[in-house]
Amino acid sequence: MPQDIYDKIMMLAKRRGFIYPSFEIYGGVAGFYDYGPLGSRLKLNIENLWRKFYILQDNCIEINTPTITLYEVLKASGHVNEFTDLTIDCKKCKQSYKVEDILENISVAEAIKKNKIKCPNCSTELKDAYPVNLMFSTKIGIGNARDAFLRPETAQGIFIDFHLLYRYAREKLPFGVIQVGRGYRNEVSPRQGIIRLREFSMAEAEVFIDPGEKTHPDFKKVKDKKLNLYDNINQINLSVEKAVKTKVINNQALAYYMYLTQEFLFSAGVDPKKFRFRKHADNERAHYATECWDAELFSERFGWIECVGIADRSAYDLQSHIDSSGKDMYALRKYDKPKTVEVKKIIPKMSELGPLFMGKAGKIKTILEDIELKDTKKITVNLDGQTVEIPKNCYEIVETKEKKFGEKFVPHVIEPSYGIDRILYCIIEHSFYEGEKKGEDYKILKFNPIIAPIKVGVLPLTSDERLVNIANEIDRSLRNAGIETYYDDGGSIGRRYARMDEVGTPFCITIDHDSISDKTVTIRDRDTTKQIRKKIEEVTSFIKEKISS
RNA sequence: GCGGGUAUGAUCUAGUGGUUAUGAUAGUGGCUUCCCAAGCCACUUGCCCGGGUUCAAAUCCCGGUAUCCGCACCA
């Protein structure tokens, strides 16, 4: 079978210490991969470049929350319900189906009662339906253990800290919070190697904005930049501003983060020709999203791969957590001048309420006090799912004047969510070049220096002790300057260049006999193989400049 | 999950029911050479796991696992 680019990359990745299949000596497990020495380094560099965009450029704050997440959190977020498919199997051919796919329009309960549904494949009767949840579940503690899941996204950890983060951000919107970490999804059958993992790395930003002004302070700076958009039919190239004006993209904030994403991916080494934004159709959006764009990267093996999702989650998550935890997670929109407003307030009469509602009277009192009064004809209260009318003699309505400094609201959230492993794979694929030297295959990973796991190869031309000493000194001074080096004195010089090219090292410093007399070395560029001579004392600053641009 | 193909050192690969299981690449040590995978010598690493058939299984059969292709799944 002819090897395609994926096979070649996975071969190289395993051989050179980028990516290994996990648990291999015990047979391996689908959906899990280890990052080897170079892979870990590459991943770290990509994540740190991402942080540069979000922390330094966009002024986001970073937090870290547990990967084990309490049941209540994911119940509130909708993941427990929405992540669950009711599944049913055929007795004979063992085919599994989502119940909703077989039923159409009939309620699940009704269908189970009748139980006459046959397998669409072999017409045999089906077994009982059972729920399948794509989250890994676990327990916290022993005995009176609490239910928990391994988080399917890092976002919820940010949402449930919102009230604290809002305070940290000095109660001003917009502000963004990022988290880089692992997420877990118990995929039914992961294929496509590193593209679909059960444990994966993601980098997410949750940007909290005022729903009244869905924009970004830096929008003006990017408004004329071009975005490469795809609406499921046509490829269109629009400026950020025009995309918003023509309502192709819903709002300025969303468009801003799309541009930021594009800029990040390009500087990480994504080929602009293999990049596009695709808008989610109505039926493929997640349960929390009102609008979602995917940044897709093209792979010769897998086609267009979703690598970043940029969603407008509206107020969905914060509102859900407010509703189920009761915590005040609102933001305040301050008025320019305090407003004096007439307020009608309900004053509960406990002497009447108490005897009438007994134990529930206290709860009714707090609800009544919070009601925003518009219609005074009939006061009803939602009590444990039941609507209860409160008799008129149980309360008094008082009109007062109050000074209001602002109004409370639930912020909206723009969420750019990056699949690090997929991006990493695509960057390797986009950086992979193959040629021939003297009849042998010659592979080069043309990594952008900023993400290359090794920045500089340090190579003494011969094993002459004087050259080795100089090489060691240069190696030391580069490392002291924070630059990853690889010292190699084994084999011919050509072989050593080839080794460095194959792992994407952008520069090689070669110490030759002239280095002894005139204190210079050659610096070789990976992509051109051209060499220039530099004074040894200038090497570190020269390299430093080259790898940061 | 279903159906089909595949599984031999770190990587690629030859091979047969029966001696010590090929070859190449890579790697290590040594000699030699030194600016783009040169050469020589020596060395290291392997038949996916479990069960069965057989005097004998890496080879045949069954099950599992992984992987590839198609279907389904991918909030």
XYZ file of C-alpha atoms (C1' of nucleotides) in Angstrom:
624
model
C 0.000 0.000 0.000
C 1.435 3.383 -0.918
C 2.085 5.595 2.058
C 0.289 8.893 2.175
C 1.465 11.971 3.998
C -0.197 10.896 7.247
C 1.671 7.587 7.266
C 4.925 9.356 6.553
C 4.354 11.903 9.284
C 3.360 9.327 11.885
C 6.431 7.265 10.974
C 8.670 10.266 11.370
C 6.854 11.365 14.513
C 7.411 8.029 16.193
C 10.994 7.623 15.017
C 12.057 11.105 16.051
C 10.191 11.404 19.325
C 7.214 13.586 18.490
C 4.246 11.269 18.958
C 3.920 7.709 20.272
C 0.816 5.526 20.559
C -0.093 5.326 24.266
C 0.076 2.080 26.257
C 1.724 0.430 23.282
C 3.423 -2.399 25.187
C -0.012 -3.469 26.454
C -1.611 -3.434 23.037
C -2.442 0.239 22.851
C -5.783 2.012 23.298
C -7.549 3.873 20.514
C -7.857 7.596 21.044
C -4.755 8.067 23.185
C -1.312 9.281 22.130
C 1.826 10.252 24.046
C 3.858 13.295 23.161
C 7.547 12.391 23.061
C 10.404 14.778 23.878
C 10.131 16.830 20.696
C 6.333 16.635 20.530
C 5.993 17.958 24.086
C 8.316 20.796 23.245
C 6.444 21.600 20.037
C 3.105 21.536 21.835
C 4.404 23.763 24.610
C 5.709 26.253 22.049
C 2.348 26.341 20.262
C 0.517 26.851 23.555
C 2.898 29.592 24.605
C 2.533 31.345 21.264
C -1.218 31.157 21.807
C -0.775 32.704 25.245
C 1.158 35.570 23.619
C -1.889 36.362 21.526
C -4.421 36.081 24.298
C -2.516 37.288 27.376
C -0.057 39.822 25.975
C -1.929 41.103 22.949
C -5.542 40.737 24.066
C -5.009 41.233 27.799
C -6.825 38.088 28.897
C -6.275 36.518 32.291
C -5.415 32.841 32.702
C -6.786 30.435 35.259
C -6.570 26.718 36.026
C -9.462 24.638 37.274
C -9.833 20.907 38.003
C -10.287 18.429 35.201
C -12.626 16.425 37.439
C -15.858 18.337 37.398
C -18.828 18.033 39.712
C -22.035 16.532 38.320
C -24.045 19.662 39.181
C -21.832 21.848 36.976
C -22.303 19.741 33.874
C -25.966 19.162 34.658
C -26.469 22.940 34.704
C -24.414 23.456 31.553
C -26.562 20.996 29.664
C -23.792 18.481 29.039
C -25.386 15.703 31.068
C -28.565 15.844 28.993
C -27.299 17.030 25.638
C -24.300 14.742 25.699
C -26.525 11.748 26.228
C -27.979 9.785 23.384
C -30.617 7.181 24.028
C -29.224 4.194 22.197
C -30.750 0.926 21.144
C -29.261 -2.310 19.771
C -30.527 -4.975 17.417
C -30.739 -8.473 18.943
C -29.447 -10.196 15.869
C -27.093 -8.002 13.885
C -25.998 -5.961 16.946
C -26.231 -2.688 15.064
C -26.583 0.309 17.422
C -28.860 3.246 16.706
C -29.658 6.543 18.282
C -33.274 6.147 19.319
C -34.247 9.485 17.830
C -32.977 8.364 14.448
C -35.336 5.398 14.345
C -38.385 7.005 15.871
C -39.031 10.397 14.334
C -41.909 12.354 15.859
C -42.868 9.679 18.429
C -42.010 10.182 22.070
C -39.418 7.816 23.451
C -41.626 6.630 26.300
C -44.462 5.827 23.944
C -42.209 3.900 21.621
C -40.688 1.854 24.401
C -44.171 0.942 25.554
C -45.229 -0.307 22.175
C -41.845 -1.934 21.665
C -42.494 -3.038 18.146
C -39.618 -1.197 16.554
C -37.574 -3.423 14.278
C -33.947 -3.123 13.338
C -33.765 -1.134 10.083
C -30.877 -3.318 9.020
C -32.128 -6.894 9.541
C -35.749 -6.420 10.715
C -35.221 -8.246 14.005
C -36.737 -6.906 17.207
C -34.603 -4.471 19.159
C -33.512 -4.787 22.782
C -34.243 -2.161 25.440
C -33.015 1.354 24.922
C -30.242 2.647 27.193
C -28.616 6.034 27.585
C -25.087 6.596 26.335
C -23.162 9.566 27.644
C -19.994 10.641 25.944
C -18.422 11.905 29.154
C -16.132 9.809 31.357
C -17.847 9.528 34.710
C -16.242 9.074 38.095
C -16.926 9.543 41.806
C -15.389 11.960 44.259
C -14.706 10.289 47.590
C -15.772 6.945 49.006
C -19.032 6.148 50.727
C -21.155 9.270 50.351
C -19.395 9.947 47.087
C -20.425 12.778 44.794
C -20.915 12.138 41.114
C -18.478 13.749 38.755
C -17.188 13.685 35.198
C -13.898 14.319 33.529
C -14.545 17.680 31.926
C -15.542 17.666 28.255
C -14.383 21.276 27.926
C -12.397 23.696 30.068
C -15.002 26.432 29.700
C -17.242 25.484 32.622
C -14.392 25.994 35.087
C -14.254 29.598 33.943
C -18.012 30.193 34.011
C -18.460 28.965 37.565
C -15.752 31.355 38.789
C -17.301 34.301 36.962
C -18.303 36.311 40.031
C -14.725 36.130 41.359
C -13.146 36.885 37.990
C -15.520 39.798 37.414
C -14.302 41.243 40.689
C -10.676 40.564 39.733
C -11.304 42.441 36.466
C -12.432 45.447 38.561
C -16.031 44.891 37.497
C -15.471 46.147 33.985
C -16.472 44.511 30.728
C -15.261 43.294 28.382
C -12.656 40.970 29.786
C -11.414 37.579 28.692
C -10.381 34.525 30.674
C -8.338 31.709 29.210
C -7.562 28.189 30.222
C -5.186 25.705 28.601
C -5.617 22.093 29.563
C -6.940 18.635 28.950
C -10.468 17.662 28.048
C -12.049 14.226 27.808
C -14.674 12.676 25.579
C -15.408 8.979 25.562
C -15.763 8.700 21.788
C -17.737 5.719 20.500
C -15.072 4.813 17.994
C -12.195 7.198 17.562
C -10.567 6.979 14.149
C -8.226 9.319 12.395
C -5.380 8.899 14.881
C -4.409 12.091 16.601
C -7.306 13.993 15.034
C -9.923 12.409 17.285
C -8.660 11.747 20.781
C -10.405 10.640 23.936
C -8.074 12.804 25.994
C -7.056 15.975 24.250
C -5.527 19.367 24.840
C -7.463 22.510 24.334
C -6.954 26.192 24.753
C -10.116 28.123 25.396
C -10.955 31.761 25.920
C -14.210 32.972 27.390
C -14.652 36.627 26.633
C -17.398 38.300 28.639
C -19.100 41.154 26.876
C -22.072 43.433 27.309
C -24.864 42.078 25.079
C -25.724 45.685 24.290
C -22.341 46.312 22.687
C -20.876 43.191 21.170
C -17.644 44.752 20.072
C -13.976 44.848 20.983
C -11.746 47.799 21.964
C -9.277 46.878 19.186
C -11.871 46.321 16.495
C -10.761 49.421 14.586
C -7.224 48.082 14.311
C -8.343 44.974 12.464
C -11.394 46.167 10.547
C -9.677 46.275 7.155
C -7.979 42.887 7.493
C -9.238 40.103 5.291
C -10.985 36.982 6.485
C -11.224 33.823 4.429
C -14.837 32.737 4.861
C -16.817 29.777 3.610
C -20.592 29.667 3.888
C -20.906 25.973 2.967
C -21.293 26.903 -0.697
C -18.918 29.687 -1.606
C -15.478 30.789 -0.572
C -15.604 34.515 0.130
C -12.886 36.926 1.066
C -14.225 39.804 3.122
C -12.742 42.455 5.346
C -13.560 42.070 9.020
C -15.668 45.202 8.910
C -17.588 44.280 5.785
C -18.365 40.807 7.103
C -20.035 42.374 10.121
C -21.808 45.111 8.147
C -23.321 42.607 5.758
C -24.299 40.384 8.680
C -22.222 37.487 7.415
C -20.723 37.576 10.893
C -23.185 38.500 13.597
C -21.184 41.017 15.600
C -17.863 42.845 15.924
C -16.642 40.855 18.909
C -17.081 37.550 17.134
C -15.363 38.924 14.025
C -12.483 40.313 16.069
C -11.712 36.943 17.619
C -11.968 35.278 14.251
C -9.270 37.575 12.987
C -7.144 36.985 16.088
C -7.477 33.257 15.485
C -6.418 33.596 11.871
C -3.398 35.669 12.880
C -2.372 33.143 15.539
C -2.672 30.168 13.200
C -0.648 31.854 10.463
C 2.161 32.798 12.817
C 2.188 29.257 14.204
C 2.914 27.970 10.716
C -0.454 27.126 9.197
C -0.433 27.404 5.409
C -2.865 30.240 4.522
C -3.914 28.306 1.422
C -5.072 25.467 3.672
C -7.166 27.587 5.965
C -10.773 28.798 6.049
C -13.565 29.811 8.378
C -16.752 27.810 7.975
C -20.061 28.846 9.446
C -22.033 26.193 11.290
C -25.380 25.369 9.785
C -28.382 25.635 12.108
C -28.564 21.898 12.701
C -24.924 21.375 13.651
C -24.555 24.004 16.337
C -23.905 22.856 19.895
C -26.692 23.267 22.418
C -25.136 26.420 23.860
C -24.230 28.338 20.712
C -26.213 30.997 18.858
C -23.603 31.384 16.130
C -20.489 29.383 15.517
C -17.611 29.563 13.070
C -14.999 26.869 12.740
C -11.465 27.558 11.680
C -10.765 24.611 9.428
C -7.340 23.447 8.336
C -6.848 21.287 5.295
C -5.162 17.921 5.581
C -4.298 15.833 2.563
C -5.413 12.768 4.502
C -8.494 13.980 6.362
C -9.763 16.876 4.273
C -10.961 19.992 6.084
C -10.528 19.527 9.832
C -12.287 21.579 12.488
C -9.429 22.941 14.598
C -10.927 25.994 16.276
C -14.538 26.735 17.127
C -15.476 30.350 17.702
C -18.921 30.463 19.214
C -21.258 33.096 20.485
C -22.543 31.324 23.592
C -24.752 34.315 24.458
C -25.815 34.289 28.128
C -26.489 30.570 28.056
C -23.884 29.284 30.518
C -23.919 32.067 33.084
C -27.702 32.096 33.118
C -27.759 28.317 33.615
C -25.396 28.548 36.571
C -27.329 31.455 38.053
C -30.513 29.434 37.771
C -29.191 26.254 39.273
C -26.780 27.583 41.903
C -28.663 30.721 42.899
C -25.373 32.636 42.930
C -25.404 36.273 41.828
C -23.343 36.171 38.658
C -24.631 39.327 37.053
C -22.638 42.234 35.785
C -23.608 45.819 36.365
C -24.128 48.299 33.562
C -23.490 51.662 35.211
C -25.502 54.690 34.211
C -23.682 57.893 33.376
C -25.751 59.617 36.023
C -27.656 57.856 38.772
C -31.313 57.588 37.884
C -34.113 58.163 40.273
C -36.827 55.702 39.569
C -40.178 55.049 41.082
C -40.272 51.531 42.348
C -43.251 49.528 43.361
C -42.255 47.057 46.008
C -44.057 44.187 47.564
C -43.975 44.093 51.332
C -45.050 40.623 52.437
C -47.292 40.403 55.474
C -45.878 37.508 57.363
C -48.768 37.376 59.772
C -50.984 36.339 56.858
C -48.449 34.398 54.819
C -47.237 32.317 57.740
C -50.473 30.555 58.677
C -51.441 30.136 55.018
C -48.274 28.613 53.594
C -46.657 27.256 56.759
C -43.126 26.041 56.069
C -42.975 27.545 52.598
C -43.753 31.043 53.782
C -40.101 32.011 54.188
C -39.244 31.025 50.665
C -42.239 32.899 49.303
C -41.123 35.980 51.199
C -37.727 36.081 49.503
C -39.263 35.505 46.104
C -41.848 38.249 46.618
C -39.180 40.741 47.639
C -37.228 40.103 44.459
C -40.157 40.430 42.065
C -39.998 43.300 39.623
C -43.498 44.599 39.758
C -45.261 45.520 36.551
C -48.753 44.149 36.831
C -50.368 44.401 40.241
C -53.528 42.524 39.460
C -52.320 39.085 40.261
C -49.165 37.992 42.030
C -47.974 34.480 41.355
C -44.952 32.642 42.607
C -43.165 29.671 41.093
C -42.846 27.204 43.943
C -41.015 23.963 43.163
C -42.337 23.969 39.635
C -45.887 24.900 40.612
C -47.432 28.283 40.047
C -49.110 29.524 43.206
C -51.265 32.594 43.422
C -50.692 34.782 46.469
C -53.876 36.278 47.940
C -54.036 40.084 48.126
C -54.275 40.230 51.877
C -50.828 38.677 52.189
C -48.906 41.682 50.923
C -48.870 45.389 50.587
C -47.635 47.367 47.626
C -45.544 50.373 48.453
C -44.322 52.973 45.989
C -40.946 54.494 46.747
C -38.301 56.478 44.942
C -34.950 54.816 44.595
C -31.627 55.969 43.237
C -30.329 53.477 40.694
C -26.698 53.490 39.626
C -26.982 50.900 36.948
C -28.738 47.780 35.895
C -27.836 44.171 36.308
C -27.447 41.898 33.327
C -26.006 38.570 32.368
C -22.942 39.059 30.156
C -22.700 37.335 26.829
C -19.756 35.130 26.013
C -17.645 34.873 22.890
C -15.711 31.631 23.026
C -12.753 30.814 20.805
C -11.904 27.180 21.536
C -8.751 25.644 20.077
C -7.986 21.952 19.617
C -4.257 21.986 20.226
C -3.572 18.429 19.070
C -5.302 18.962 15.744
C -3.542 22.248 15.171
C -0.237 20.587 16.013
C -0.858 17.795 13.526
C -1.884 20.205 10.766
C 1.177 22.369 11.365
C 3.377 19.300 10.996
C 1.567 18.369 7.790
C 1.771 21.904 6.405
C 5.475 22.058 7.315
C 6.374 18.708 5.806
C 8.569 18.787 2.716
C 10.013 15.825 0.960
C 12.767 15.763 -1.579
C 15.658 13.658 -2.629
C 19.370 13.884 -1.995
C 21.692 11.457 -3.724
C 18.795 9.134 -4.442
C 17.689 9.019 -0.832
C 14.469 10.465 0.570
C 15.132 13.734 2.284
C 12.536 15.026 4.716
C 12.349 18.515 6.141
C 9.920 19.973 8.657
C 9.891 23.664 7.865
C 8.647 24.803 11.272
C 8.345 28.445 12.019
C 11.346 29.116 14.332
C 9.023 30.318 17.077
C 7.444 26.872 17.489
C 10.420 24.686 16.488
C 11.251 22.336 19.378
C 14.972 22.801 18.785
C 16.107 26.215 17.601
C 19.769 25.583 16.914
C 21.986 22.599 16.153
C 25.527 23.057 17.409
C 27.932 21.022 15.309
C 31.724 20.868 15.558
C 32.927 19.951 12.083
C 35.486 17.415 13.332
C 36.257 15.852 16.673
C 39.310 18.112 17.038
C 39.365 19.060 20.708
C 39.761 22.764 19.948
C 36.576 22.740 17.852
C 34.696 20.748 20.464
C 35.664 23.262 23.148
C 34.411 26.200 21.094
C 31.219 24.307 20.273
C 30.566 23.618 23.948
C 31.031 27.274 24.797
C 28.590 28.383 22.108
C 26.098 25.736 23.177
C 26.332 26.938 26.788
C 25.863 30.576 25.957
C 22.831 29.880 23.756
C 21.258 27.796 26.504
C 21.976 30.497 29.054
C 20.079 32.863 26.774
C 17.066 30.532 26.900
C 17.484 29.040 23.443
C 16.937 25.299 22.965
C 19.982 23.752 21.320
C 21.008 20.306 20.210
C 24.679 19.462 20.389
C 25.705 16.808 17.871
C 29.203 15.567 17.072
C 28.261 12.161 15.680
C 28.627 11.185 12.023
C 29.391 13.226 8.969
C 28.349 16.842 8.800
C 25.778 16.088 6.097
C 24.172 13.434 8.260
C 23.933 15.852 11.151
C 22.309 18.522 8.974
C 19.829 15.915 7.798
C 18.972 14.960 11.379
C 18.310 18.585 12.246
C 16.258 19.193 9.078
C 14.050 16.221 9.835
C 13.014 17.596 13.239
C 12.563 21.118 11.938
C 15.549 22.857 13.521
C 15.774 26.213 11.713
C 19.497 26.941 12.247
C 22.736 25.006 12.513
C 25.959 26.486 13.810
C 29.041 24.758 12.465
C 32.419 25.228 14.079
C 35.246 24.660 11.584
C 38.997 25.143 11.579
C 38.742 28.825 10.731
C 36.825 29.260 13.975
C 40.061 28.710 15.887
C 41.990 31.471 14.133
C 39.347 34.136 13.410
C 36.678 33.396 16.048
C 33.873 33.009 13.553
C 31.402 30.219 12.832
C 28.937 29.486 10.058
C 25.197 29.648 10.564
C 23.194 27.502 8.174
C 19.596 28.249 7.264
C 17.427 25.126 7.113
C 15.227 26.191 4.203
C 17.876 27.627 1.890
C 20.870 25.603 3.203
C 22.804 28.849 2.702
C 25.488 29.648 5.233
C 26.759 32.927 6.589
C 29.795 33.576 8.781
C 29.312 35.349 12.078
C 31.609 36.338 14.891
C 31.156 33.959 17.810
C 30.255 36.780 20.204
C 27.432 37.883 17.889
C 25.904 34.442 17.490
C 23.539 34.490 20.464
C 21.996 37.878 19.701
C 21.747 37.012 15.999
C 19.878 33.770 16.740
C 17.715 35.404 19.356
C 16.536 37.978 16.862
C 15.939 35.379 14.170
C 13.751 33.114 16.311
C 11.570 35.802 17.822
C 10.437 37.425 14.597
C -20.571 -0.429 17.362
C -21.156 -3.539 12.327
C -18.615 -5.605 7.831
C -13.815 -6.315 5.224
C -8.217 -5.957 4.949
C -3.614 -5.750 7.775
C -0.182 -6.824 12.207
C 7.757 -9.311 11.773
C 13.498 -4.737 15.929
C 12.853 2.513 16.989
C 11.301 2.837 11.284
C 10.354 0.220 6.569
C 10.433 -4.686 4.784
C 11.484 -10.419 2.990
C 9.908 -15.017 4.346
C 8.562 -20.591 5.094
C 4.090 -25.792 9.360
C 10.523 -28.032 10.870
C 18.454 -25.749 12.120
C 20.582 -19.857 14.711
C 13.991 -15.578 11.195
C 15.723 -11.730 5.990
C 17.428 -7.170 4.173
C 17.564 -1.956 4.536
C 17.200 2.525 7.441
C 18.121 4.466 12.163
C 21.132 4.039 16.661
C 25.805 2.883 19.690
C 31.360 2.109 20.002
C 35.887 2.313 17.114
C 38.958 3.632 12.680
C 38.896 7.089 8.756
C 37.004 11.419 6.230
C 35.038 16.355 6.869
C 30.160 21.598 4.820
C 25.038 18.799 3.170
C 22.526 11.203 4.927
C 30.700 8.831 2.137
C 33.442 4.191 3.678
C 35.158 0.008 6.847
C 34.782 -3.130 11.479
C 31.964 -4.512 15.691
C 27.490 -4.196 18.434
C 22.025 -3.248 20.178
C 16.726 -3.966 19.319
C 11.694 -8.120 16.644
C 7.480 -12.438 14.689
C 0.626 -7.816 18.637
C -1.866 -10.592 22.988
C -4.537 -15.110 24.618
C -6.370 -19.865 23.430
C -6.728 -24.097 19.994
C -5.002 -27.759 16.060
C -0.095 -30.335 15.595
C 5.425 -34.359 17.292
C 6.370 -29.164 15.896
C 2.896 -22.659 14.983
C 5.791 -16.292 13.731
C 3.238 -19.362 9.664
C -3.179 -22.803 10.052
C -7.963 -21.922 13.119
C -10.787 -19.085 16.998
C -11.127 -14.895 20.333
C -9.131 -10.125 21.875
C -6.374 -5.572 20.907
C -4.442 -2.031 17.558
C -4.586 0.014 12.760
C -6.565 0.942 7.680
C -11.100 1.066 4.294
C -16.670 1.362 4.044
C -21.359 2.210 7.227
C -22.834 4.453 11.812
C -21.066 8.032 15.558
C -18.217 12.798 16.201
C -22.964 17.508 21.351
